[in-house]
Amino acid sequence: MLKAVILIGGPQKGTRFRPLSFEVPKPLFPVAGVPMIQHHIEACAQVPGMQEILLIGFYQPDEPLTRFLEAAQQEFNLPIRYLQEFVPLGTGGGLYHFRDQILAGGPEAFFVLNADVCSDFPLSAMLDAYRHQPHPFLLLGTTANRTQSLNYGCIVENPQTHEVLHYVEKPSTFVSDVINCGIYLFSPEALKPLRDVFQRNQQDGQLEDSSGLWPGAGTIRLEQDVFSALAGQGQIYVHLTDGIWSQIKSAGSALYASRLYLGQYQLTHPERLAKHAPGGPRIRGNVYIHPTAKVAPSAVLGPNVSIGEGVTVGEGVRLRESIVLHGATLQEHTCVLHTIVGWGSTVGRWSRVEGTPNDPNPNDPRAHVDSESLFKDGKLLPAITILGCRVRIPAEVLILNSIVLPHKELSRSFTNQIIL
């Protein structure tokens, strides 16, 4: 028997995902046509022996989240439950707080997945490695170049046994080109070190607060408090993958993740990819079109395009490397490139909306997307263009490398602007 836990965070996280996270919890943002965490759930549901999937986070269980969970339970025929933290507890605190729920039924092991990663999720291969060599902690790792490795948790492994000898979260100098993917397989014994961290936090808190009710005791950081402390003690191992992987920290990285997932659909969900058909739009590369969308036959779509529910795409539209969300309208002869078009937004006829891609270096197979700040020296850096919810773009204007906050009605062109 197996279980899976997906760590979905909370509204205080994901600030680099704004303004898109204003309208929907970040884990439910559509990537390649489905909510971000549906990719995780699909992968978990395919593992033989999976009995339950738990979501842990600090979001309020509002209508979109509840509706998603109900639909996912029906689709995958698995219990899928949301466990809400009373305060944000870090990447490990929720696992310890809900330990009884995780261990109920006596699972052999449980997967732990961060919601903000894109991957082909080699969970069966991880399970095989765990059963061959059982240990409390198994981490999924991949490689990065020397510069970008500083942005991730770095793993020094024994190349023969794959034991993690040293772990540093976001080091200041180069440590290793093997990085943590944020996807794990834990045995039930893995919760004991979390208990030790909790008890140590309680003791430290009591020294500062004589009431003994220090609220920070439950906050546990898996990476710093557990992995760094236990590395080299024979408890943590790494399973390396050369499959697709990327973090989804910003809107630009969501667009890149959409490209990766659309490419993966060739193997996993070919039925989700649009096909060129007589009388239909011209399809170039991997494109997802929701069945309710209306797309004019003279439109040219792709590559890497995802069109959501109820979207209208007019005659002569050119759409490339973009996500168009629920209910948006692209009027005749618009050109939309490297852009996320928000829910219910309208782009007027003959307008051009374009951003600058933040792709990894194509000449470096170990390169990943940079999750840099939107600003540098007080200036907005070139990035993809984001139109917030229900934005109105008039006819014959240019919007370039800009972020438009929700409910704005523009009257002219903008370049490198945040439009409040």
Short mmCIF file of C-alpha atoms in Angstrom, two decimals:
data_model
loop_
_atom_site.label_atom_id
_atom_site.label_comp_id
_atom_site.label_asym_id
_atom_site.label_seq_id
_atom_site.Cartn_x
_atom_site.Cartn_y
_atom_site.Cartn_z
CA MET A 1 0.00 0.00 0.00
CA LEU A 2 1.26 3.44 -0.96
CA LYS A 3 0.17 7.02 -0.41
CA ALA A 4 1.15 10.39 -1.89
CA VAL A 5 1.33 13.86 -0.37
CA ILE A 6 1.34 16.99 -2.54
CA LEU A 7 2.57 20.15 -0.81
CA ILE A 8 0.56 23.03 -2.29
CA GLY A 9 1.74 25.92 -0.09
CA GLY A 10 -0.52 28.87 0.54
CA PRO A 11 -1.52 32.36 -0.61
CA GLN A 12 1.49 33.94 1.13
CA LYS A 13 3.66 32.05 -1.36
CA GLY A 14 3.78 32.43 -5.12
CA THR A 15 4.16 36.21 -5.14
CA ARG A 16 6.20 35.97 -8.36
CA PHE A 17 3.13 34.37 -9.95
CA ARG A 18 1.02 37.51 -9.59
CA PRO A 19 -1.29 38.81 -11.01
CA LEU A 20 -2.34 35.31 -12.13
CA SER A 21 -2.55 33.98 -8.57
CA PHE A 22 -5.03 36.76 -7.67
CA GLU A 23 -7.82 34.86 -9.44
CA VAL A 24 -7.07 31.21 -8.69
CA PRO A 25 -4.80 29.37 -6.23
CA LYS A 26 -1.47 28.83 -7.93
CA PRO A 27 -1.74 25.00 -7.79
CA LEU A 28 -4.92 25.23 -9.88
CA PHE A 29 -3.45 27.44 -12.60
CA PRO A 30 -3.86 25.67 -15.96
CA VAL A 31 -0.61 24.37 -17.44
CA ALA A 32 -0.98 22.55 -20.77
CA GLY A 33 -4.75 22.66 -20.43
CA VAL A 34 -5.18 21.17 -16.95
CA PRO A 35 -4.59 22.46 -13.40
CA MET A 36 -0.94 22.40 -12.38
CA ILE A 37 -1.38 19.73 -9.69
CA GLN A 38 -3.45 17.47 -11.95
CA HIS A 39 -0.17 16.40 -13.58
CA HIS A 40 1.02 15.28 -10.13
CA ILE A 41 -2.22 13.46 -9.37
CA GLU A 42 -2.21 11.67 -12.73
CA ALA A 43 1.33 10.43 -12.10
CA CYS A 44 0.50 9.24 -8.58
CA ALA A 45 -2.68 7.48 -9.71
CA GLN A 46 -0.68 5.40 -12.20
CA VAL A 47 1.56 3.88 -9.49
CA PRO A 48 0.35 0.34 -8.63
CA GLY A 49 -0.83 0.12 -5.03
CA MET A 50 -1.62 3.83 -4.64
CA GLN A 51 -4.45 4.07 -2.09
CA GLU A 52 -4.80 7.77 -1.24
CA ILE A 53 -3.54 11.20 -2.24
CA LEU A 54 -3.36 13.98 0.35
CA LEU A 55 -2.93 17.68 -0.39
CA ILE A 56 -1.39 19.73 2.42
CA GLY A 57 -1.37 23.52 2.41
CA PHE A 58 -2.54 26.78 3.90
CA TYR A 59 -5.17 27.75 1.31
CA GLN A 60 -8.77 28.16 2.43
CA PRO A 61 -10.84 25.25 1.07
CA ASP A 62 -12.79 27.52 -1.28
CA GLU A 63 -15.13 26.56 -4.10
CA PRO A 64 -12.52 26.15 -6.90
CA LEU A 65 -10.35 23.86 -4.76
CA THR A 66 -13.32 21.84 -3.51
CA ARG A 67 -14.73 21.47 -7.02
CA PHE A 68 -11.34 20.36 -8.34
CA LEU A 69 -10.94 17.72 -5.62
CA GLU A 70 -14.42 16.32 -6.25
CA ALA A 71 -13.78 16.07 -10.00
CA ALA A 72 -10.34 14.50 -9.49
CA GLN A 73 -11.72 11.85 -7.14
CA GLN A 74 -14.28 10.83 -9.72
CA GLU A 75 -11.81 10.84 -12.61
CA PHE A 76 -9.07 8.83 -10.89
CA ASN A 77 -11.27 6.72 -8.60
CA LEU A 78 -9.01 7.48 -5.64
CA PRO A 79 -9.59 9.20 -2.28
CA ILE A 80 -8.08 12.69 -2.65
CA ARG A 81 -8.29 14.89 0.43
CA TYR A 82 -7.13 18.36 1.38
CA LEU A 83 -5.58 18.89 4.83
CA GLN A 84 -5.38 22.56 5.80
CA GLU A 85 -2.56 23.75 8.04
CA PHE A 86 -3.56 26.05 10.92
CA VAL A 87 -0.52 28.22 10.16
CA PRO A 88 2.12 27.86 7.41
CA LEU A 89 4.33 25.01 8.64
CA GLY A 90 7.09 24.84 6.03
CA THR A 91 7.90 21.95 3.71
CA GLY A 92 8.14 19.44 6.57
CA GLY A 93 5.86 20.79 9.28
CA GLY A 94 2.67 19.73 7.53
CA LEU A 95 3.99 16.19 7.10
CA TYR A 96 4.63 15.91 10.83
CA HIS A 97 1.40 17.65 11.88
CA PHE A 98 -0.71 15.30 9.73
CA ARG A 99 1.45 12.22 10.40
CA ASP A 100 -1.49 10.18 11.71
CA GLN A 101 -3.44 10.81 8.49
CA ILE A 102 -0.42 9.88 6.36
CA LEU A 103 0.32 6.66 8.30
CA ALA A 104 -3.32 5.54 8.61
CA GLY A 105 -3.72 2.10 7.06
CA GLY A 106 -0.01 1.29 7.35
CA PRO A 107 1.48 2.39 4.01
CA GLU A 108 4.74 0.81 2.90
CA ALA A 109 5.98 4.26 1.87
CA PHE A 110 4.61 7.61 0.72
CA PHE A 111 5.59 10.00 -2.04
CA VAL A 112 6.00 13.71 -1.29
CA LEU A 113 5.76 16.12 -4.22
CA ASN A 114 6.07 19.90 -4.30
CA ALA A 115 3.23 21.40 -6.32
CA ASP A 116 5.39 23.97 -8.11
CA VAL A 117 7.47 21.53 -10.16
CA CYS A 118 6.98 20.25 -13.69
CA SER A 119 8.23 16.72 -14.33
CA ASP A 120 7.53 13.44 -16.05
CA PHE A 121 7.41 12.07 -12.47
CA PRO A 122 9.38 8.80 -12.62
CA LEU A 123 7.59 7.52 -9.52
CA SER A 124 7.62 3.83 -10.48
CA ALA A 125 11.39 3.97 -11.05
CA MET A 126 11.80 5.63 -7.62
CA LEU A 127 9.67 2.91 -6.04
CA ASP A 128 11.80 0.19 -7.65
CA ALA A 129 14.97 1.87 -6.35
CA TYR A 130 13.46 2.17 -2.86
CA ARG A 131 12.43 -1.49 -2.75
CA HIS A 132 15.86 -2.56 -3.94
CA GLN A 133 17.57 -0.49 -1.24
CA PRO A 134 15.08 0.66 1.46
CA HIS A 135 16.05 3.79 3.37
CA PRO A 136 14.01 6.49 5.14
CA PHE A 137 14.55 9.18 2.49
CA LEU A 138 14.83 8.88 -1.29
CA LEU A 139 15.23 12.16 -3.23
CA LEU A 140 14.78 12.63 -6.96
CA GLY A 141 17.74 14.49 -8.42
CA THR A 142 18.75 15.93 -11.76
CA THR A 143 21.72 17.91 -13.04
CA ALA A 144 22.20 21.65 -13.51
CA ASN A 145 25.06 23.80 -14.74
CA ARG A 146 27.47 25.29 -12.20
CA THR A 147 25.88 28.74 -12.14
CA GLN A 148 22.26 27.67 -11.88
CA SER A 149 22.97 24.97 -9.29
CA LEU A 150 23.34 27.79 -6.74
CA ASN A 151 19.58 28.40 -7.01
CA TYR A 152 18.64 24.90 -5.84
CA GLY A 153 19.33 22.37 -3.12
CA CYS A 154 22.67 20.75 -4.05
CA ILE A 155 23.41 17.08 -3.46
CA VAL A 156 26.81 15.44 -3.10
CA GLU A 157 26.33 11.70 -3.61
CA ASN A 158 28.39 8.54 -3.43
CA PRO A 159 28.44 7.57 -7.14
CA GLN A 160 28.47 3.85 -6.32
CA THR A 161 25.77 3.65 -3.63
CA HIS A 162 23.90 6.93 -4.38
CA GLU A 163 23.92 7.84 -0.71
CA VAL A 164 23.60 11.58 -0.08
CA LEU A 165 26.85 12.55 1.64
CA HIS A 166 26.27 16.30 1.78
CA TYR A 167 23.27 18.56 1.19
CA VAL A 168 23.24 22.36 0.99
CA GLU A 169 20.16 24.44 0.15
CA LYS A 170 20.99 27.27 -2.28
CA PRO A 171 24.72 27.45 -1.50
CA SER A 172 26.73 30.63 -1.98
CA THR A 173 29.49 28.75 -3.84
CA PHE A 174 29.49 25.72 -6.11
CA VAL A 175 28.88 22.44 -4.27
CA SER A 176 27.54 19.97 -6.84
CA ASP A 177 25.80 19.86 -10.20
CA VAL A 178 23.23 17.39 -8.81
CA ILE A 179 20.16 19.26 -7.58
CA ASN A 180 17.02 18.41 -5.61
CA CYS A 181 13.87 18.08 -7.78
CA GLY A 182 11.41 18.48 -4.89
CA ILE A 183 10.02 14.96 -5.43
CA TYR A 184 10.60 12.36 -2.71
CA LEU A 185 9.75 8.86 -1.51
CA PHE A 186 9.75 8.47 2.27
CA SER A 187 9.39 5.42 4.47
CA PRO A 188 7.24 5.73 7.64
CA GLU A 189 10.52 5.97 9.61
CA ALA A 190 11.21 9.30 7.88
CA LEU A 191 8.78 10.97 10.27
CA LYS A 192 11.02 10.25 13.27
CA PRO A 193 13.66 12.87 12.32
CA LEU A 194 10.80 15.35 11.81
CA ARG A 195 9.66 14.59 15.36
CA ASP A 196 13.18 15.27 16.60
CA VAL A 197 13.20 18.66 14.85
CA PHE A 198 9.77 19.50 16.32
CA GLN A 199 10.91 18.61 19.86
CA ARG A 200 14.10 20.62 19.43
CA ASN A 201 12.07 23.60 18.20
CA GLN A 202 9.84 23.29 21.26
CA GLN A 203 12.83 23.31 23.60
CA ASP A 204 14.38 26.29 21.83
CA GLY A 205 11.06 28.12 21.99
CA GLN A 206 10.60 27.45 25.69
CA LEU A 207 13.90 29.14 26.37
CA GLU A 208 12.44 32.29 24.81
CA ASP A 209 8.81 31.89 25.87
CA SER A 210 8.07 30.56 29.35
CA SER A 211 4.47 29.72 28.36
CA GLY A 212 5.71 26.66 26.44
CA LEU A 213 3.29 27.45 23.62
CA TRP A 214 5.77 28.83 21.13
CA PRO A 215 3.90 28.81 17.78
CA GLY A 216 7.01 28.29 15.64
CA ALA A 217 7.71 24.79 16.95
CA GLY A 218 5.70 23.18 14.16
CA THR A 219 7.59 24.90 11.36
CA ILE A 220 9.98 22.38 9.82
CA ARG A 221 12.06 22.91 6.70
CA LEU A 222 12.76 19.57 5.07
CA GLU A 223 15.76 20.88 3.20
CA GLN A 224 17.65 22.71 5.96
CA ASP A 225 16.39 20.98 9.11
CA VAL A 226 16.34 17.38 7.87
CA PHE A 227 18.31 16.77 4.67
CA SER A 228 21.31 18.90 5.63
CA ALA A 229 21.40 17.44 9.14
CA LEU A 230 21.08 13.76 8.13
CA ALA A 231 23.31 13.75 5.03
CA GLY A 232 26.19 11.31 5.34
CA GLN A 233 24.44 9.18 8.00
CA GLY A 234 23.16 6.45 5.69
CA GLN A 235 19.55 7.63 5.74
CA ILE A 236 19.19 9.73 2.57
CA TYR A 237 19.69 8.48 -0.99
CA VAL A 238 19.18 10.04 -4.40
CA HIS A 239 17.65 8.65 -7.58
CA LEU A 240 18.88 10.53 -10.66
CA THR A 241 16.63 11.25 -13.64
CA ASP A 242 17.36 12.62 -17.09
CA GLY A 243 13.67 13.25 -17.80
CA ILE A 244 11.94 16.62 -18.06
CA TRP A 245 11.99 18.82 -14.96
CA SER A 246 11.50 22.49 -14.19
CA GLN A 247 10.33 24.66 -11.33
CA ILE A 248 7.18 26.76 -11.74
CA LYS A 249 7.94 29.86 -9.70
CA SER A 250 6.88 32.62 -12.11
CA ALA A 251 4.46 33.10 -14.99
CA GLY A 252 7.33 32.78 -17.45
CA SER A 253 8.28 29.40 -16.01
CA ALA A 254 4.63 28.29 -16.27
CA LEU A 255 4.76 28.98 -19.99
CA TYR A 256 7.93 26.92 -20.28
CA ALA A 257 6.35 24.12 -18.21
CA SER A 258 3.38 24.16 -20.58
CA ARG A 259 5.79 23.52 -23.45
CA LEU A 260 7.35 20.57 -21.61
CA TYR A 261 3.99 19.01 -20.76
CA LEU A 262 2.61 19.51 -24.29
CA GLY A 263 5.66 17.70 -25.62
CA GLN A 264 5.12 14.94 -23.06
CA TYR A 265 1.52 14.53 -24.29
CA GLN A 266 2.93 12.95 -27.44
CA LEU A 267 3.64 9.89 -25.26
CA THR A 268 1.14 10.16 -22.41
CA HIS A 269 -1.99 11.92 -23.74
CA PRO A 270 -1.96 12.20 -27.55
CA GLU A 271 -5.73 12.71 -27.43
CA ARG A 272 -5.18 16.11 -25.79
CA LEU A 273 -3.19 17.47 -28.73
CA ALA A 274 -5.01 19.25 -31.54
CA LYS A 275 -4.68 17.80 -35.02
CA HIS A 276 -4.77 19.67 -38.29
CA ALA A 277 -8.11 18.92 -40.00
CA PRO A 278 -9.83 20.19 -43.17
CA GLY A 279 -11.80 23.33 -42.36
CA GLY A 280 -9.98 23.78 -39.05
CA PRO A 281 -7.17 26.10 -37.92
CA ARG A 282 -3.58 25.50 -38.98
CA ILE A 283 -1.75 23.63 -36.22
CA ARG A 284 2.02 23.93 -35.89
CA GLY A 285 3.65 21.76 -33.25
CA ASN A 286 2.01 20.87 -29.94
CA VAL A 287 -1.27 22.66 -29.28
CA TYR A 288 -4.07 22.06 -26.75
CA ILE A 289 -7.57 23.36 -27.54
CA HIS A 290 -10.40 22.93 -25.04
CA PRO A 291 -13.46 21.30 -26.66
CA THR A 292 -15.63 24.35 -25.90
CA ALA A 293 -13.25 26.87 -27.56
CA LYS A 294 -14.23 28.43 -30.89
CA VAL A 295 -11.28 28.82 -33.25
CA ALA A 296 -11.61 30.35 -36.73
CA PRO A 297 -10.30 28.19 -39.59
CA SER A 298 -7.86 30.87 -40.79
CA ALA A 299 -6.11 31.10 -37.39
CA VAL A 300 -2.57 29.75 -37.09
CA LEU A 301 -1.74 28.17 -33.73
CA GLY A 302 1.49 26.86 -32.29
CA PRO A 303 3.89 25.74 -31.28
CA ASN A 304 3.32 25.55 -27.52
CA VAL A 305 -0.19 26.97 -27.32
CA SER A 306 -2.86 26.13 -24.76
CA ILE A 307 -6.40 27.43 -25.32
CA GLY A 308 -8.82 27.21 -22.41
CA GLU A 309 -12.52 26.71 -21.91
CA GLY A 310 -14.88 29.03 -23.80
CA VAL A 311 -12.11 30.95 -25.59
CA THR A 312 -12.88 32.65 -28.92
CA VAL A 313 -10.12 32.98 -31.53
CA GLY A 314 -11.04 35.12 -34.54
CA GLU A 315 -10.09 34.99 -38.19
CA GLY A 316 -6.43 35.47 -39.08
CA VAL A 317 -5.15 35.28 -35.51
CA ARG A 318 -1.53 34.21 -35.01
CA LEU A 319 -0.91 32.57 -31.65
CA ARG A 320 2.44 31.14 -30.55
CA GLU A 321 4.12 30.17 -27.25
CA SER A 322 1.12 31.36 -25.23
CA ILE A 323 -1.60 30.35 -22.77
CA VAL A 324 -5.10 31.74 -23.32
CA LEU A 325 -7.31 31.30 -20.27
CA HIS A 326 -11.02 30.64 -19.78
CA GLY A 327 -13.41 32.97 -21.60
CA ALA A 328 -10.81 35.17 -23.33
CA THR A 329 -11.39 36.61 -26.81
CA LEU A 330 -8.78 37.24 -29.48
CA GLN A 331 -10.39 39.34 -32.19
CA GLU A 332 -9.58 39.23 -35.90
CA HIS A 333 -5.95 39.39 -37.03
CA THR A 334 -4.42 39.76 -33.57
CA CYS A 335 -0.90 38.47 -33.00
CA VAL A 336 -0.14 37.02 -29.55
CA LEU A 337 3.38 35.75 -28.81
CA HIS A 338 5.00 34.65 -25.52
CA THR A 339 1.99 35.83 -23.54
CA ILE A 340 -0.51 34.64 -20.95
CA VAL A 341 -3.95 36.07 -21.69
CA GLY A 342 -6.03 36.23 -18.51
CA TRP A 343 -9.55 34.99 -17.83
CA GLY A 344 -12.23 36.88 -19.75
CA SER A 345 -9.76 39.30 -21.35
CA THR A 346 -10.17 40.72 -24.86
CA VAL A 347 -7.47 41.61 -27.38
CA GLY A 348 -8.80 43.94 -30.08
CA ARG A 349 -8.48 43.37 -33.82
CA TRP A 350 -5.09 43.98 -35.46
CA SER A 351 -3.40 44.38 -32.05
CA ARG A 352 -0.08 42.75 -31.17
CA VAL A 353 0.69 41.43 -27.69
CA GLU A 354 4.21 40.08 -27.27
CA GLY A 355 6.64 39.14 -24.53
CA THR A 356 10.25 38.01 -24.27
CA PRO A 357 10.79 34.31 -23.52
CA ASN A 358 12.81 33.24 -20.51
CA ASP A 359 13.97 29.92 -21.96
CA PRO A 360 16.97 27.90 -20.84
CA ASN A 361 20.12 28.06 -22.95
CA PRO A 362 19.40 25.61 -25.81
CA ASN A 363 23.13 24.88 -26.16
CA ASP A 364 23.43 23.68 -22.56
CA PRO A 365 21.55 20.41 -21.89
CA ARG A 366 21.83 21.01 -18.13
CA ALA A 367 20.37 24.51 -18.21
CA HIS A 368 17.07 25.33 -16.48
CA VAL A 369 14.72 28.30 -16.45
CA ASP A 370 16.03 31.21 -14.38
CA SER A 371 13.54 32.28 -11.71
CA GLU A 372 14.84 35.80 -11.45
CA SER A 373 13.09 38.83 -10.04
CA LEU A 374 10.86 40.90 -12.30
CA PHE A 375 12.96 43.98 -11.51
CA LYS A 376 16.58 45.01 -11.63
CA ASP A 377 17.86 48.46 -10.63
CA GLY A 378 14.26 49.63 -10.39
CA LYS A 379 13.43 48.65 -13.96
CA LEU A 380 11.11 45.93 -15.26
CA LEU A 381 13.17 43.20 -16.91
CA PRO A 382 12.10 41.87 -20.32
CA ALA A 383 9.79 38.91 -19.77
CA ILE A 384 6.62 37.37 -21.07
CA THR A 385 3.58 39.64 -21.25
CA ILE A 386 0.79 38.92 -18.76
CA LEU A 387 -2.76 40.18 -19.15
CA GLY A 388 -4.67 39.87 -15.89
CA CYS A 389 -8.30 38.91 -15.53
CA ARG A 390 -10.83 40.82 -17.71
CA VAL A 391 -8.33 43.17 -19.33
CA ARG A 392 -9.50 45.03 -22.45
CA ILE A 393 -6.96 45.75 -25.21
CA PRO A 394 -8.32 48.06 -27.96
CA ALA A 395 -7.79 47.60 -31.67
CA GLU A 396 -4.46 48.31 -33.34
CA VAL A 397 -2.19 48.72 -30.30
CA LEU A 398 1.09 47.13 -29.24
CA ILE A 399 1.65 45.67 -25.77
CA LEU A 400 5.27 44.55 -25.35
CA ASN A 401 7.00 43.00 -22.29
CA SER A 402 4.33 44.32 -19.93
CA ILE A 403 2.17 43.18 -17.05
CA VAL A 404 -1.42 44.42 -17.04
CA LEU A 405 -3.26 44.05 -13.75
CA PRO A 406 -6.86 42.79 -13.70
CA HIS A 407 -9.86 44.83 -14.89
CA LYS A 408 -7.84 47.37 -16.87
CA GLU A 409 -9.14 48.90 -20.10
CA LEU A 410 -6.24 50.27 -22.12
CA SER A 411 -6.38 53.05 -24.66
CA ARG A 412 -2.86 53.04 -26.13
CA SER A 413 0.32 51.01 -26.59
CA PHE A 414 2.72 50.11 -23.78
CA THR A 415 6.27 48.75 -23.68
CA ASN A 416 8.11 47.45 -20.59
CA GLN A 417 5.42 48.64 -18.19
CA ILE A 418 3.42 47.39 -15.23
CA ILE A 419 -0.03 48.84 -15.82
CA LEU A 420 -1.80 49.34 -12.51
#
